[in-house]
Amino acid sequence: MNKSEKKISKRNFLKYGLYGTCGMIAGLSNLDLIAGEISKMASGLPSVSPDKLWKWSKEALYYIETPKGIKCRLCPHACFLKEGETGDCRTRIALENKLYTIVYGNPCAIHVDPIEKKPLYHFLPESRAFSVATAGCNLACLNCQNWQISQSSPKETTNYDLMPDKLVEKAKSYKCKSIAYTYSEPIVFYEYMYDSAKIAHANNIKNIFVSAGYIKEKPLRNLSKYIDAANIDLKSFSNDIYEMLNGGTLQPVLNTLKILKEENVWLEITNLIVPSWTDNMDMIKKMCDWLYDNGFADCPLHFSRFSPTYKLTQLPYTSATTLKKARKIAIDAGLKYVYIGNIVGSKAENTYCPNCGEVLIERKGFRIIKNSIKNNKCSFCGEKIAGVWE
Ligand code: SF4
Ligand SMILES: [Zn+2]
């Protein structure tokens, strides 16, 4: 479809709306920060010079020096950066032939969340996840829920001072079984996540990676050693849509799913259905068939409801009918655990036994009403239920 076709169809008028003219609202209204002892610092990037890098800078782990400048090797964008330039993610800067992260230990969002909110439905149910995010993202989704932080540089957010050792201490003091790297895009604070995850493991705390999965293989494999569970957004099953809606591409995300599986990271997948963008049922069927054919039948799939936000405020909420249709397609394709998210009270929030059909975990929002999984099995018929339950 070319650009002029986009302009004349009614569907595309809705789809594209007037996002070019939307204003940004400052603040973090949907992120309820933990009050308390963690010192909060107004941020501000000092003048750029290696000996004057700010406290939250650290040499990046994945880059090379090339005749064209510094090339970042963390994500598929593979940015080339000249002296003083910052990458697309706003969190990596080239200085005197080195690449630095500028989000090491300065999260701008900190919460204690139920693990079900990630969403992870088959991993330590009812436990708490100490959740952190820094500013920045390597994608640019028109529908981003957390755009106030993801589409900002750490210069523009108000940040906490929370180095990896302190982060783990905090997680322990709030009795969290895990730390979740989440909300914005943890890939862009890779070094902070990696070092924190290592310390967390030494303290018997699990690590959760909630990401769009737009990362290169080597850093992902190295990170996987310390990651226990992941929820990866599979935003659509179309490269064109990935380019136009998200500013990325599809194949690297599919690679990420396969790599996490190979590395034995517990994996759940989220597919947000955006009306007129990602609600094509043929495409959803192709995605589900791909998941089944590639060994993801046991991997929970969460179809999530879109709410109008950021640059797509002209779109409606995803209808319950659309979500139910998608769920049926996934189940018919052979996927065993398919959920509908963001609709409280839906029966599709529950876990059903794929063998006998009994309700195994009954949920209401993020609360668990009952859990009939015993020793990783259905307590009605003995079927093994995939997940990390204890
Ligand atoms: S991580 Fe950031 S700097 Fe590195 S390639 Fe991706 S967008 Fe560019
Ligand atoms: Zn059963």
Short mmCIF file of C-alpha atoms and ligand atoms in Angstrom, two decimals:
data_model
loop_
_atom_site.label_atom_id
_atom_site.label_comp_id
_atom_site.label_asym_id
_atom_site.label_seq_id
_atom_site.Cartn_x
_atom_site.Cartn_y
_atom_site.Cartn_z
CA MET A 1 0.00 0.00 0.00
CA ASN A 2 1.44 3.41 -0.89
CA LYS A 3 1.12 6.60 1.10
CA SER A 4 -1.67 8.17 -0.96
CA GLU A 5 -3.79 5.04 -0.51
CA LYS A 6 -3.29 5.40 3.24
CA LYS A 7 -4.71 8.91 3.07
CA ILE A 8 -7.94 8.15 1.25
CA SER A 9 -9.31 5.13 3.10
CA LYS A 10 -11.46 5.74 6.15
CA ARG A 11 -9.74 2.89 7.95
CA ASN A 12 -6.41 4.54 7.38
CA PHE A 13 -7.69 7.92 8.45
CA LEU A 14 -8.52 6.30 11.78
CA LYS A 15 -5.29 4.34 11.73
CA TYR A 16 -2.97 7.29 11.16
CA GLY A 17 -5.17 10.03 12.61
CA LEU A 18 -3.38 13.24 13.40
CA TYR A 19 -0.50 11.87 15.29
CA GLY A 20 1.92 14.33 13.83
CA THR A 21 0.19 17.12 15.72
CA CYS A 22 -0.28 15.46 19.11
CA GLY A 23 1.21 17.30 22.03
CA MET A 24 3.13 15.49 24.76
CA ILE A 25 1.94 15.63 28.32
CA ALA A 26 4.72 15.91 30.84
CA GLY A 27 4.89 13.71 33.90
CA LEU A 28 4.40 10.07 34.79
CA SER A 29 0.72 9.97 35.61
CA ASN A 30 0.39 6.23 35.03
CA LEU A 31 3.49 5.32 36.98
CA ASP A 32 2.95 5.46 40.68
CA LEU A 33 6.47 5.80 42.03
CA ILE A 34 7.49 4.29 45.34
CA ALA A 35 7.89 7.00 47.90
CA GLY A 36 10.55 6.65 50.48
CA GLU A 37 14.14 6.28 51.20
CA ILE A 38 15.62 6.13 47.71
CA SER A 39 17.12 9.52 47.04
CA LYS A 40 15.68 11.22 44.02
CA MET A 41 17.82 13.47 41.93
CA ALA A 42 16.91 16.07 39.40
CA SER A 43 18.88 15.05 36.37
CA GLY A 44 21.06 17.04 34.04
CA LEU A 45 23.80 15.85 31.74
CA PRO A 46 27.13 17.56 32.34
CA SER A 47 29.19 18.75 29.42
CA VAL A 48 30.38 15.79 27.39
CA SER A 49 33.93 14.79 28.04
CA PRO A 50 35.13 11.35 29.18
CA ASP A 51 36.58 12.68 32.39
CA LYS A 52 33.38 14.59 33.06
CA LEU A 53 30.83 11.87 32.32
CA TRP A 54 28.08 11.89 34.86
CA LYS A 55 27.81 9.46 37.70
CA TRP A 56 25.48 7.18 35.72
CA SER A 57 27.83 6.60 32.80
CA LYS A 58 29.72 3.41 32.15
CA GLU A 59 31.56 2.11 29.13
CA ALA A 60 29.14 0.09 27.01
CA LEU A 61 29.67 -3.63 26.56
CA TYR A 62 28.86 -4.03 22.87
CA TYR A 63 30.45 -1.72 20.33
CA ILE A 64 33.34 -1.44 17.91
CA GLU A 65 35.37 1.41 16.52
CA THR A 66 35.08 1.77 12.74
CA PRO A 67 36.37 4.26 10.16
CA LYS A 68 32.83 5.71 10.12
CA GLY A 69 32.70 6.17 13.87
CA ILE A 70 31.61 4.08 16.82
CA LYS A 71 29.22 1.29 15.89
CA CYS A 72 26.91 0.06 18.62
CA ARG A 73 26.38 -3.70 18.55
CA LEU A 74 23.66 -4.01 21.14
CA CYS A 75 20.52 -3.87 19.01
CA PRO A 76 19.67 -4.38 15.33
CA HIS A 77 19.65 -0.63 14.64
CA ALA A 78 23.45 -0.83 14.78
CA CYS A 79 23.81 2.95 15.12
CA PHE A 80 26.98 4.61 13.84
CA LEU A 81 27.87 7.47 16.18
CA LYS A 82 30.30 10.30 15.64
CA GLU A 83 31.96 12.09 18.55
CA GLY A 84 29.35 13.42 20.95
CA GLU A 85 26.41 11.76 19.18
CA THR A 86 23.73 9.79 21.00
CA GLY A 87 22.08 6.61 19.63
CA ASP A 88 18.45 6.27 18.57
CA CYS A 89 17.66 4.99 22.06
CA ARG A 90 18.91 8.25 23.65
CA THR A 91 20.96 6.31 26.19
CA ARG A 92 24.32 5.67 24.50
CA ILE A 93 26.87 8.32 23.63
CA ALA A 94 30.15 8.22 21.69
CA LEU A 95 33.04 10.01 23.35
CA GLU A 96 36.72 9.89 22.43
CA ASN A 97 36.38 6.62 20.50
CA LYS A 98 34.39 4.86 23.18
CA LEU A 99 30.70 4.20 23.67
CA TYR A 100 29.07 4.91 27.02
CA THR A 101 25.72 4.06 28.50
CA ILE A 102 24.30 7.03 30.40
CA VAL A 103 21.66 5.02 32.24
CA TYR A 104 23.71 3.00 34.68
CA GLY A 105 22.00 3.09 38.08
CA ASN A 106 19.56 5.95 37.45
CA PRO A 107 16.07 4.47 37.08
CA CYS A 108 13.23 6.92 36.64
CA ALA A 109 10.49 4.45 37.60
CA ILE A 110 10.50 2.07 40.57
CA HIS A 111 7.53 0.02 41.78
CA VAL A 112 6.67 -3.18 43.56
CA ASP A 113 4.28 -5.05 41.25
CA PRO A 114 2.42 -8.33 41.34
CA ILE A 115 4.18 -10.63 38.90
CA GLU A 116 0.88 -11.07 37.06
CA LYS A 117 1.21 -7.46 35.92
CA LYS A 118 4.28 -8.16 33.74
CA PRO A 119 2.31 -10.24 32.56
CA LEU A 120 3.73 -13.56 33.75
CA TYR A 121 0.99 -16.07 34.55
CA HIS A 122 3.11 -19.23 34.75
CA PHE A 123 6.02 -17.97 36.84
CA LEU A 124 5.92 -17.82 40.64
CA PRO A 125 2.24 -16.78 40.84
CA GLU A 126 1.28 -14.23 43.51
CA SER A 127 4.90 -13.21 44.08
CA ARG A 128 6.11 -9.64 44.01
CA ALA A 129 8.52 -8.21 41.45
CA PHE A 130 10.65 -5.19 42.26
CA SER A 131 10.31 -3.31 38.98
CA VAL A 132 12.64 -0.71 37.50
CA ALA A 133 13.07 1.28 34.30
CA THR A 134 15.33 4.01 33.07
CA ALA A 135 14.48 6.52 30.36
CA GLY A 136 14.90 5.53 26.72
CA CYS A 137 13.84 2.91 24.20
CA ASN A 138 15.22 1.58 20.93
CA LEU A 139 11.74 1.48 19.33
CA ALA A 140 9.28 4.31 18.82
CA CYS A 141 5.81 2.72 18.94
CA LEU A 142 3.02 5.12 18.03
CA ASN A 143 0.92 3.44 20.72
CA CYS A 144 3.47 3.42 23.54
CA GLN A 145 1.83 3.28 26.99
CA ASN A 146 4.89 4.63 28.78
CA TRP A 147 6.00 7.15 26.20
CA GLN A 148 6.73 9.79 28.82
CA ILE A 149 9.79 7.80 29.86
CA SER A 150 10.48 5.57 26.87
CA GLN A 151 10.63 8.44 24.39
CA SER A 152 12.74 10.63 26.67
CA SER A 153 16.42 10.87 27.37
CA PRO A 154 17.63 10.48 30.96
CA LYS A 155 18.33 14.20 30.79
CA GLU A 156 14.61 14.83 30.69
CA THR A 157 13.41 12.49 33.44
CA THR A 158 13.77 12.78 37.17
CA ASN A 159 15.90 9.88 38.29
CA TYR A 160 16.65 7.84 41.37
CA ASP A 161 20.16 6.98 42.45
CA LEU A 162 20.08 3.19 42.67
CA MET A 163 23.24 1.33 41.74
CA PRO A 164 22.98 -2.47 41.18
CA ASP A 165 23.94 -3.48 44.74
CA LYS A 166 21.42 -1.05 46.21
CA LEU A 167 18.73 -2.20 43.78
CA VAL A 168 19.13 -5.78 44.99
CA GLU A 169 19.07 -4.62 48.62
CA LYS A 170 15.82 -2.78 47.96
CA ALA A 171 14.26 -5.80 46.28
CA LYS A 172 15.15 -7.89 49.33
CA SER A 173 13.85 -5.33 51.77
CA TYR A 174 10.48 -5.28 49.95
CA LYS A 175 10.41 -9.12 50.07
CA CYS A 176 10.34 -9.45 46.30
CA LYS A 177 11.22 -12.81 44.81
CA SER A 178 12.33 -11.14 41.61
CA ILE A 179 13.54 -7.96 39.96
CA ALA A 180 11.75 -7.02 36.76
CA TYR A 181 13.51 -4.87 34.17
CA THR A 182 10.46 -3.40 32.54
CA TYR A 183 8.17 -0.44 31.63
CA SER A 184 10.41 1.27 29.06
CA GLU A 185 12.91 -1.03 27.29
CA PRO A 186 15.54 -2.78 29.41
CA ILE A 187 17.76 -3.43 26.39
CA VAL A 188 18.77 0.24 26.47
CA PHE A 189 19.93 -0.07 30.09
CA TYR A 190 21.61 -3.39 29.35
CA GLU A 191 24.76 -2.86 31.46
CA TYR A 192 22.73 -1.79 34.51
CA MET A 193 20.38 -4.75 34.07
CA TYR A 194 23.24 -7.21 33.50
CA ASP A 195 25.22 -6.21 36.58
CA SER A 196 22.07 -6.05 38.74
CA ALA A 197 20.91 -9.46 37.53
CA LYS A 198 24.26 -11.00 38.44
CA ILE A 199 24.11 -9.62 41.98
CA ALA A 200 20.44 -10.60 42.27
CA HIS A 201 21.26 -14.23 41.47
CA ALA A 202 23.99 -14.28 44.09
CA ASN A 203 21.25 -13.20 46.53
CA ASN A 204 18.67 -15.79 45.42
CA ILE A 205 16.52 -13.24 43.63
CA LYS A 206 15.18 -14.06 40.18
CA ASN A 207 15.42 -11.74 37.18
CA ILE A 208 12.64 -10.90 34.75
CA PHE A 209 13.16 -9.34 31.34
CA VAL A 210 10.08 -7.54 29.99
CA SER A 211 11.02 -6.38 26.55
CA ALA A 212 10.16 -5.89 22.91
CA GLY A 213 13.04 -8.26 22.19
CA TYR A 214 14.84 -5.98 19.72
CA ILE A 215 18.38 -7.04 20.55
CA LYS A 216 21.30 -8.78 18.87
CA GLU A 217 22.10 -12.40 19.55
CA LYS A 218 25.37 -12.11 21.48
CA PRO A 219 24.20 -9.69 24.17
CA LEU A 220 20.96 -11.64 24.52
CA ARG A 221 22.75 -14.97 25.01
CA ASN A 222 25.08 -13.44 27.59
CA LEU A 223 22.18 -11.85 29.45
CA SER A 224 20.16 -15.08 29.38
CA LYS A 225 22.55 -16.68 31.89
CA TYR A 226 21.03 -14.43 34.54
CA ILE A 227 17.44 -14.15 33.33
CA ASP A 228 14.86 -16.54 34.75
CA ALA A 229 11.74 -15.38 32.96
CA ALA A 230 10.84 -13.07 30.10
CA ASN A 231 7.76 -11.56 28.61
CA ILE A 232 8.44 -10.50 25.05
CA ASP A 233 6.13 -8.34 22.95
CA LEU A 234 5.48 -9.85 19.56
CA LYS A 235 3.87 -6.70 18.25
CA SER A 236 2.63 -8.08 14.94
CA PHE A 237 3.58 -10.65 12.35
CA SER A 238 4.36 -8.18 9.57
CA ASN A 239 7.67 -6.52 8.86
CA ASP A 240 5.89 -3.53 7.26
CA ILE A 241 3.82 -2.96 10.38
CA TYR A 242 6.90 -3.28 12.58
CA GLU A 243 8.56 -0.57 10.50
CA MET A 244 5.59 1.81 10.41
CA LEU A 245 4.07 1.31 13.85
CA ASN A 246 7.11 0.49 15.96
CA GLY A 247 10.25 1.67 14.17
CA GLY A 248 11.76 -1.82 14.15
CA THR A 249 11.66 -5.03 12.14
CA LEU A 250 10.12 -8.44 12.76
CA GLN A 251 12.89 -10.99 12.26
CA PRO A 252 15.12 -9.95 15.20
CA VAL A 253 12.15 -10.39 17.54
CA LEU A 254 11.48 -13.90 16.22
CA ASN A 255 15.18 -14.67 16.74
CA THR A 256 14.90 -13.43 20.32
CA LEU A 257 12.01 -15.81 21.02
CA LYS A 258 14.00 -18.76 19.69
CA ILE A 259 17.15 -17.80 21.60
CA LEU A 260 15.34 -17.40 24.92
CA LYS A 261 13.77 -20.80 24.41
CA GLU A 262 17.15 -22.37 23.61
CA GLU A 263 18.63 -20.72 26.69
CA ASN A 264 15.86 -22.20 28.88
CA VAL A 265 14.47 -18.86 29.99
CA TRP A 266 10.81 -19.21 30.99
CA LEU A 267 9.01 -17.30 28.24
CA GLU A 268 5.59 -15.71 27.81
CA ILE A 269 4.56 -13.61 24.82
CA THR A 270 2.32 -10.57 24.60
CA ASN A 271 0.52 -9.49 21.45
CA LEU A 272 -1.19 -6.12 21.77
CA ILE A 273 -4.04 -5.88 19.28
CA VAL A 274 -4.20 -2.32 17.94
CA PRO A 275 -7.41 -1.66 15.95
CA SER A 276 -6.74 -1.12 12.23
CA TRP A 277 -3.02 -1.86 12.71
CA THR A 278 -2.60 -5.35 14.14
CA ASP A 279 -6.13 -6.77 14.22
CA ASN A 280 -5.99 -8.66 10.94
CA MET A 281 -7.07 -12.21 11.78
CA ASP A 282 -5.15 -13.76 8.87
CA MET A 283 -1.98 -12.20 10.21
CA ILE A 284 -2.82 -13.39 13.74
CA LYS A 285 -3.33 -16.90 12.37
CA LYS A 286 0.06 -16.78 10.63
CA MET A 287 1.68 -15.67 13.88
CA CYS A 288 0.03 -18.48 15.86
CA ASP A 289 0.97 -21.08 13.25
CA TRP A 290 4.57 -19.85 13.38
CA LEU A 291 4.58 -20.12 17.17
CA TYR A 292 3.18 -23.64 17.05
CA ASP A 293 5.53 -24.78 14.28
CA ASN A 294 8.54 -23.40 16.15
CA GLY A 295 7.85 -25.19 19.40
CA PHE A 296 5.98 -22.51 21.38
CA ALA A 297 2.77 -24.48 22.03
CA ASP A 298 3.47 -24.47 25.80
CA CYS A 299 4.44 -20.81 25.86
CA PRO A 300 1.60 -18.64 27.25
CA LEU A 301 0.34 -16.06 24.77
CA HIS A 302 -1.35 -12.92 26.09
CA PHE A 303 -3.58 -11.00 23.70
CA SER A 304 -3.74 -7.55 25.15
CA ARG A 305 -6.29 -4.79 24.76
CA PHE A 306 -5.09 -1.52 23.26
CA SER A 307 -6.16 1.71 24.93
CA PRO A 308 -5.93 4.94 22.95
CA THR A 309 -2.73 6.71 23.86
CA TYR A 310 0.31 8.69 22.70
CA LYS A 311 0.04 9.19 18.92
CA LEU A 312 -2.97 6.93 18.39
CA THR A 313 -5.55 8.63 20.57
CA GLN A 314 -8.03 8.67 17.68
CA LEU A 315 -8.38 4.87 17.73
CA PRO A 316 -10.97 2.97 19.76
CA TYR A 317 -10.19 0.41 22.44
CA THR A 318 -9.79 -3.13 21.09
CA SER A 319 -13.18 -4.80 21.28
CA ALA A 320 -13.74 -7.89 23.40
CA THR A 321 -15.02 -9.64 20.26
CA THR A 322 -11.71 -9.08 18.45
CA LEU A 323 -9.72 -10.37 21.41
CA LYS A 324 -11.91 -13.45 21.70
CA LYS A 325 -11.57 -14.17 17.96
CA ALA A 326 -7.80 -13.95 18.23
CA ARG A 327 -7.80 -16.26 21.26
CA LYS A 328 -9.87 -18.84 19.40
CA ILE A 329 -7.48 -18.74 16.44
CA ALA A 330 -4.53 -19.31 18.78
CA ILE A 331 -6.19 -22.23 20.55
CA ASP A 332 -7.24 -23.78 17.23
CA ALA A 333 -3.62 -23.43 16.06
CA GLY A 334 -2.55 -25.63 18.98
CA LEU A 335 -1.34 -23.09 21.55
CA LYS A 336 -2.21 -24.39 25.00
CA TYR A 337 -2.33 -21.32 27.23
CA VAL A 338 -3.92 -18.27 25.64
CA TYR A 339 -5.03 -15.28 27.68
CA ILE A 340 -6.80 -12.00 27.17
CA GLY A 341 -5.30 -9.09 29.08
CA ASN A 342 -6.56 -5.66 30.16
CA ILE A 343 -10.20 -6.76 30.41
CA VAL A 344 -10.97 -7.37 34.06
CA GLY A 345 -13.48 -10.13 34.72
CA SER A 346 -12.86 -12.00 31.45
CA LYS A 347 -12.85 -15.78 31.80
CA ALA A 348 -9.84 -15.73 29.50
CA GLU A 349 -7.74 -14.46 32.44
CA ASN A 350 -7.91 -17.96 33.93
CA THR A 351 -5.55 -20.86 33.31
CA TYR A 352 -7.32 -23.98 32.04
CA CYS A 353 -5.91 -27.48 31.94
CA PRO A 354 -5.16 -28.26 28.28
CA ASN A 355 -6.10 -31.89 28.93
CA CYS A 356 -9.27 -31.95 31.07
CA GLY A 357 -10.37 -28.32 30.62
CA GLU A 358 -10.77 -27.59 34.37
CA VAL A 359 -9.99 -24.11 35.69
CA LEU A 360 -6.57 -24.38 37.33
CA ILE A 361 -5.85 -20.78 38.24
CA GLU A 362 -8.73 -18.39 38.61
CA ARG A 363 -7.70 -14.72 38.35
CA LYS A 364 -9.41 -11.40 38.85
CA GLY A 365 -7.17 -8.68 37.48
CA PHE A 366 -3.81 -9.32 39.10
CA ARG A 367 -5.32 -11.28 42.02
CA ILE A 368 -5.41 -15.05 42.25
CA ILE A 369 -8.70 -16.41 43.55
CA LYS A 370 -7.73 -20.08 43.45
CA ASN A 371 -4.81 -22.19 42.31
CA SER A 372 -5.25 -25.92 41.64
CA ILE A 373 -1.78 -26.64 40.29
CA LYS A 374 0.01 -29.04 42.62
CA ASN A 375 3.58 -30.19 42.02
CA ASN A 376 3.49 -28.63 38.53
CA LYS A 377 0.45 -30.73 37.63
CA CYS A 378 -3.28 -30.36 37.18
CA SER A 379 -4.81 -31.54 40.44
CA PHE A 380 -7.82 -32.94 38.51
CA CYS A 381 -6.17 -35.13 35.86
CA GLY A 382 -2.42 -35.02 36.58
CA GLU A 383 -1.46 -33.26 33.32
CA LYS A 384 1.90 -31.46 33.59
CA ILE A 385 1.35 -27.70 33.33
CA ALA A 386 4.25 -25.78 31.80
CA GLY A 387 5.71 -23.08 34.02
CA VAL A 388 7.84 -22.32 37.07
CA TRP A 389 5.38 -22.76 39.91
CA GLU A 390 7.51 -22.88 43.04
S1 SF4 B 1 21.15 0.20 21.57
FE1 SF4 B 1 20.79 2.37 21.08
S2 SF4 B 1 22.75 3.13 20.28
FE2 SF4 B 1 22.84 0.89 20.28
S3 SF4 B 1 22.21 0.32 18.18
FE3 SF4 B 1 20.37 0.24 19.46
S4 SF4 B 1 19.44 2.27 19.28
FE4 SF4 B 1 21.53 2.45 18.51
ZN ZN B 2 -6.43 -31.57 33.96
#
